[in-house]
């Protein structure tokens, strides 16, 4: 897809670009214009160029310089934001996944049938979308929207036309014989400008008297719809008894016309022979002048004989060169082989356009298809269409048909992967369709994972549920870096919003010990400042997650100590307190607090700490004070020194009491 | 972003074809724009729907059936917020809403519980910091009591008659405190509660006893987003998950009457061994090992791709929505 940025003129200013995941920044620099003609988006009649949307344009002030610079923000991949196309993206995603997962072991005919079914599914999705778009176009009152929808309908219609042809020629690879029948169906389905006229004539009271009667008969003949043509002709015959003979002969010829069969009822050579006889018969009748008196019937006979000029006369009824091609083939080479199509196609296009008009992009694409130049088809479609949907899915299907040689592009991946990557990247800029993109990346063996890793971190996570979905995707693909990163972002957000429980929950998910330590420190800080614990429901219920980080374990155990103290289970509390220090679960900075917590236990009437324990406590205190340098001791204020003094006193007193208690024999 | 609340009609029973399959597509009746993601919604009564938004706003929409339109009836902005209600970016997602006309209870990522009354402009009661983590879902236990589940694997009962801002009871998962995402109460036996976790595990709790779940059933491979007991047929339970599956848990006793080889399986049906000689009155959900009784578990989705985010059931109808932007309706659930 190519884009035109309105207002950005490379001939006036040198432009610089920066690419982001969803947008491109185009900036005018202060450098003057370069020589030479600018090359903008290629023009050409009928090219469907959808301009990138200018979402913002900022003018900077240039100090004393020439005119100010402007910054353009250009959004790529417009189409993903069209509401009615969302069905296309979602449904085709389902078909894509189904195709990737489908049985590769099925060989030969059944595999081909399966692939043809997939192709038909894609096409029916395109048609469904066309229907919706058409409905939307009818219902809308906004003229701009109406024209946008109508354009989309015609683009979708063209896409289906191309896809259908590719299905016939490449996926189904129809052989000579059935090929023509498929092409006839294709033309009948897609060239329907004449449907209105047909309807008008058929529903009129006296069809044979209608001015467009013969046009309709011609249309039927041109499209090989013999039965319908004969049916109409019978009306003319009954209305016009003088031409009954002529009619009978023509009717007979039309009835006898040999057509290729789909089944195996006749071989190609048989059919050719029959056709040759029939052709000669028609020739005889024409030369005998049987239809001389009725110019309409004569021209029909000429058409049956495949007379180029006669068919070309009905140009307006056929409207397109490919209709002309199929009609010509029907009446001159019904057993045409696929590889021969290219010669006829080129000739027909030249004849039809007759040098008046040049081929449009659609014509070039169809021609490339007739020439079996698959790569050319894909290339032309990529340029003409505004998003990668079509080429990505078609190429993937052709790749599954094993039709694309591994055509390595110079930067490593093959064409199928390149297109899928481009398409999926486009999806990622959408706030919701990115989920589809994930599966596409999964099926790009070489670069898919890398692309996914880069894109998935940039999805905005505005709710926890979205974050959980992203995380699940990362975990399923063992993208540990991304899991850690996303959990950290969510945990930080939670922390900033004072949701400590949420923050802890995210750190547990990521098994992030460092963050758990951070959260615990936060709790402990709150405790030191306020004297009580916040969020007790969390701390009291840590469970096994307590072991995630030492600090967290300490927090849990410290809270348990407080609980035991509150329940007056002093000896257990004392044991726990000591363990916290001796097992080095408590951070050194907290030891003073712990020792201070021990004070009330030491001052109890009943002796709680045993001699052993008291010695331990004393050792801890000495370790603590010894650790301080002289300078620190000098800086310690009175409160600190008093605390230490009080502790020493309490410990000594306790020691005294406990020695006596332990030394006393019980009950003597 | 263009998020909408839409009302659809799924036609009448006359549309059911020969095979019993539903014919015809749901028709869109009306829709209205919604600001933010729709996190949860529930019918308040026949005409009104309460919707919880990711912006923290709770809105009541009215469906006018005479002219098929939707209008916003009432709105509580910033019902859920982080830290400061007045800052523009302070909104916190409202994750769950439950109604018992005229009362509406909402919970959110801010750990807050709000009690509203339809037609009353101001919030009736707010419990700030009810939880230090995100509250994922809420449901009514009794008319004055609610159940909430949070990100640290806790199930809490709150008594709304009491003025204190503490839960009256806290239940926890054993083992890892995996976040719980959904909760539902048995329609008839109010002590039986089911919750679904982030690891896809289904837990059944008896809130009369203990603080731990009665049974843990390994179910889905990813987050279980919603769990629902069938309102009129509570032997049936439904769960849906991020892994794209929707499971139907069937503990109805008549299944055990026939010998196993006569059963027709669902697309993926698991049978557990059985031998219950006497069917006791105690609900099969609470038996020590529900898998001992015959429990049939069926995945109702043949080709799973993207997450099934939500489901609801009423009578024989099941409706569920997926991340592939599709809604599915099954009107012959027990056929």
XYZ file of N, CA and C in Angstrom, chain A residues 83 86-87 90-91 93-94 97-98 101 430-433 435-436 439 462-466 468-473 475-476 490 496-506 508-509 523 535 537-538 540-545, chain B residues 1-3 25 37-39 54 82-83 93 109-112 129-134 136 150-152 154 156 170 172 174-177 179 181 198-200 221-223 225 242-243 303-307 309 323-326:
324
model
N -15.275 -0.160 10.954
C -16.089 -1.056 11.777
C -16.540 -2.301 11.031
N -14.245 -5.357 10.527
C -13.800 -6.170 11.651
C -14.253 -7.608 11.520
N -15.438 -7.764 10.924
C -15.920 -9.135 10.732
C -14.954 -9.887 9.813
N -11.852 -10.859 11.853
C -12.092 -11.911 12.835
C -12.382 -13.257 12.199
N -13.279 -13.255 11.220
C -13.643 -14.539 10.603
C -12.458 -15.138 9.863
N -9.426 -14.778 10.479
C -8.489 -15.307 11.473
C -8.846 -16.744 11.809
N -10.150 -16.991 12.016
C -10.589 -18.346 12.317
C -10.261 -19.305 11.184
N -6.424 -19.964 11.098
C -5.992 -20.910 12.125
C -6.403 -22.330 11.731
N -7.639 -22.455 11.240
C -8.107 -23.769 10.821
C -7.215 -24.361 9.748
N -3.911 -25.527 11.141
C -4.019 -26.735 11.964
C -4.481 -27.950 11.171
N -4.047 -1.807 16.726
C -5.455 -1.675 17.120
C -5.607 -2.127 18.560
N -6.475 -1.406 19.286
C -6.577 -1.678 20.717
C -7.187 -3.024 21.048
N -7.831 -3.648 20.058
C -8.493 -4.912 20.354
C -8.114 -6.021 19.386
N -7.843 -5.673 18.122
C -7.565 -6.710 17.126
C -6.174 -7.312 17.286
N -5.108 -9.193 19.368
C -5.163 -10.608 19.755
C -5.115 -11.527 18.554
N -5.687 -11.068 17.439
C -5.623 -11.882 16.225
C -4.189 -11.951 15.736
N -1.737 -14.843 16.832
C -1.765 -16.147 16.154
C -1.051 -16.104 14.814
N -4.664 -0.917 30.114
C -5.449 -0.022 30.944
C -6.282 -0.738 31.999
N -6.493 -2.029 31.845
C -7.163 -2.758 32.926
C -6.348 -4.001 33.265
N -6.598 -4.528 34.452
C -5.870 -5.726 34.863
C -6.222 -6.904 33.972
N -7.491 -6.934 33.532
C -7.899 -8.074 32.719
C -7.103 -8.139 31.427
N -6.866 -6.973 30.822
C -6.084 -6.939 29.594
C -4.660 -7.402 29.879
N -3.718 -9.406 32.135
C -3.721 -10.859 32.341
C -3.742 -11.598 31.015
N -4.486 -11.083 30.064
C -4.536 -11.747 28.754
C -3.165 -11.704 28.095
N -2.528 -10.533 28.157
C -1.201 -10.412 27.550
C -0.218 -11.358 28.234
N -0.308 -11.391 29.564
C 0.597 -12.263 30.320
C 0.415 -13.725 29.941
N -0.839 -14.124 29.782
C -1.106 -15.523 29.457
C -0.466 -15.870 28.129
N -0.585 -14.925 27.157
C 0.024 -15.146 25.847
C 1.533 -15.317 25.993
N 3.247 -16.197 28.694
C 3.609 -17.410 29.427
C 3.483 -18.643 28.558
N 2.439 -18.674 27.718
C 2.247 -19.845 26.859
C 3.395 -20.006 25.879
N 2.923 -3.537 36.062
C 1.648 -3.585 36.792
C 1.871 -3.441 38.285
N 2.103 2.465 43.302
C 1.874 3.909 43.277
C 0.465 4.251 43.717
N -0.472 3.332 43.439
C -1.849 3.575 43.847
C -2.131 3.030 45.234
N -1.086 2.639 45.912
C -1.207 2.145 47.282
C -1.948 0.816 47.389
N -1.957 0.054 46.299
C -2.599 -1.260 46.339
C -1.517 -2.301 46.572
N -1.149 -2.429 47.820
C -0.007 -3.294 48.120
C -0.316 -4.752 47.838
N -1.554 -5.149 48.079
C -1.936 -6.538 47.817
C -1.828 -6.867 46.337
N -2.316 -5.967 45.488
C -2.202 -6.180 44.041
C -0.749 -6.260 43.635
N 0.058 -5.347 44.177
C 1.475 -5.333 43.822
C 2.119 -6.662 44.172
N 1.759 -7.166 45.364
C 2.324 -8.449 45.767
C 1.849 -9.554 44.839
N 0.576 -9.507 44.479
C 0.022 -10.524 43.584
C 0.780 -10.555 42.261
N 1.127 -9.373 41.712
C 1.899 -9.329 40.465
C 3.314 -9.870 40.653
N 4.231 -12.114 42.717
C 4.166 -13.565 42.851
C 4.047 -14.201 41.478
N 3.229 -13.582 40.618
C 3.052 -14.127 39.271
C 4.377 -14.166 38.516
N 5.766 -2.002 53.575
C 4.928 -2.359 54.718
C 5.635 -2.019 56.022
N -3.331 -3.304 55.957
C -3.623 -4.466 55.117
C -3.317 -5.783 55.818
N -5.218 -8.184 56.265
C -5.787 -9.345 55.563
C -4.769 -9.948 54.620
N -3.861 -9.122 54.137
C -2.849 -9.625 53.224
C -1.737 -10.311 53.995
N -1.579 -11.447 57.004
C -1.947 -12.625 57.782
C -2.186 -13.835 56.899
N -2.329 -13.625 55.625
C -2.702 -14.728 54.744
C -1.723 -14.934 53.610
N -0.437 -14.778 53.902
C 0.530 -14.874 52.814
C 0.692 -16.292 52.293
N 0.579 -17.240 53.191
C 0.719 -18.617 52.741
C 2.106 -18.883 52.184
N 2.217 -19.827 51.272
C 3.525 -20.215 50.725
C 4.220 -19.081 50.004
N 3.484 -18.071 49.564
C 4.140 -16.989 48.836
C 5.090 -16.215 49.726
N -11.845 4.537 20.576
C -12.535 3.280 20.872
C -14.025 3.502 20.777
N -14.685 2.536 20.228
C -16.122 2.701 20.083
C -16.788 1.491 20.727
N -17.002 1.555 22.025
C -17.644 0.437 22.718
C -19.125 0.702 22.844
N -30.147 -15.684 12.533
C -29.153 -14.980 13.329
C -29.822 -14.074 14.348
N -14.193 0.163 28.632
C -14.523 -1.248 28.412
C -15.665 -1.649 29.330
N -16.516 -2.529 28.831
C -17.564 -3.086 29.688
C -16.950 -4.242 30.461
N -16.822 -4.075 31.773
C -16.174 -5.116 32.560
C -17.188 -6.145 33.054
N -14.534 0.201 32.692
C -13.123 0.231 33.053
C -12.684 1.619 33.501
N -8.498 5.503 42.134
C -7.287 5.287 42.923
C -6.950 6.576 43.638
N -6.577 6.486 44.853
C -6.020 7.593 45.630
C -6.927 8.827 45.676
N -10.713 0.604 37.351
C -11.737 -0.208 36.699
C -12.693 -0.792 37.723
N -10.937 -2.437 40.982
C -9.493 -2.617 41.116
C -8.934 -1.786 42.268
N -9.728 -0.859 42.781
C -9.256 -0.047 43.898
C -9.538 -0.725 45.231
N -10.059 -1.958 45.196
C -10.319 -2.654 46.452
C -11.484 -2.088 47.224
N -12.332 -1.366 46.532
C -13.440 -0.680 47.192
C -14.735 -1.428 46.933
N -10.927 0.721 50.850
C -9.853 -0.204 51.198
C -10.372 -1.500 51.823
N -11.482 -1.970 51.258
C -12.015 -3.231 51.763
C -10.998 -4.338 51.573
N -10.155 -4.145 50.573
C -9.177 -5.178 50.245
C -7.899 -4.499 49.774
N -6.769 -5.083 50.133
C -5.526 -4.463 49.693
C -5.168 -4.857 48.271
N -5.931 -5.794 47.693
C -5.661 -6.143 46.303
C -6.936 -5.903 45.502
N -6.919 -6.295 44.248
C -8.072 -6.058 43.394
C -9.193 -7.026 43.723
N -12.150 -8.984 42.277
C -12.483 -9.380 40.915
C -13.956 -9.634 40.689
N -10.715 -11.969 45.508
C -9.662 -11.002 45.188
C -8.435 -11.648 44.568
N -7.406 -10.809 44.326
C -6.197 -11.304 43.647
C -5.267 -12.088 44.518
N -5.568 -12.212 45.838
C -4.654 -13.019 46.638
C -5.355 -14.270 47.150
N -8.434 -14.960 48.147
C -9.313 -14.958 49.313
C -10.763 -14.768 48.932
N -14.214 -13.548 50.689
C -14.622 -12.841 51.911
C -16.126 -12.654 51.961
N -13.227 -14.628 56.442
C -12.281 -14.702 55.322
C -11.933 -16.158 55.072
N -9.523 -18.746 52.595
C -8.355 -18.686 51.708
C -8.147 -19.996 50.986
N -5.910 -23.039 49.875
C -4.716 -23.684 50.430
C -3.611 -23.525 49.406
N -2.408 -23.720 49.838
C -1.313 -23.648 48.877
C -1.138 -22.252 48.315
N -0.779 -22.185 47.059
C -0.514 -20.899 46.442
C -1.751 -20.021 46.434
N -1.542 -18.787 46.766
C -2.666 -17.843 46.791
C -2.937 -17.344 45.383
N -4.907 -15.857 42.354
C -6.036 -14.930 42.278
C -7.313 -15.649 41.863
N -11.038 -15.221 40.170
C -11.635 -14.289 39.224
C -13.149 -14.260 39.215
N -7.123 -18.130 38.629
C -6.285 -17.729 37.517
C -5.621 -18.925 36.858
N -5.489 -20.006 37.617
C -4.878 -21.195 37.036
C -5.929 -22.125 36.441
N -7.164 -21.617 36.352
C -8.216 -22.423 35.741
C -8.840 -23.435 36.669
N -7.020 -24.539 31.345
C -5.581 -24.337 31.259
C -5.197 -22.881 31.445
N -6.168 -22.038 31.606
C -5.866 -20.623 31.794
C -6.958 -20.027 32.668
N -6.900 -18.712 32.871
C -7.848 -18.052 33.769
C -9.285 -18.482 33.513
N -12.803 -17.228 33.654
C -13.373 -15.895 33.760
C -14.718 -15.881 34.457
N -10.049 -18.318 29.530
C -9.146 -17.695 28.572
C -8.627 -18.705 27.566
N -8.622 -19.985 27.925
C -8.090 -20.988 26.992
C -9.066 -21.301 25.862
N -14.179 -25.910 17.991
C -12.880 -25.427 17.516
C -12.474 -24.227 18.333
N -11.808 -24.476 19.454
C -11.530 -23.308 20.270
C -10.334 -22.549 19.756
N -10.468 -21.237 19.698
C -9.352 -20.390 19.322
C -9.105 -19.359 20.415
N -9.924 -18.317 20.456
C -9.661 -17.250 21.413
C -10.537 -17.393 22.658
N -10.213 -16.586 23.658
C -10.836 -16.691 24.969
C -12.355 -16.559 24.937
N -14.964 -15.034 27.131
C -14.884 -14.089 28.236
C -16.055 -14.138 29.190
N -13.387 -13.624 22.393
C -12.497 -12.560 21.968
C -12.441 -12.444 20.456
N -13.050 -13.387 19.738
C -13.092 -13.270 18.280
C -14.271 -12.401 17.872
N -14.754 -11.599 18.815
C -15.848 -10.654 18.564
C -17.098 -11.367 18.090
N -17.363 -12.556 18.642
C -18.541 -13.308 18.248
C -19.362 -13.668 19.476
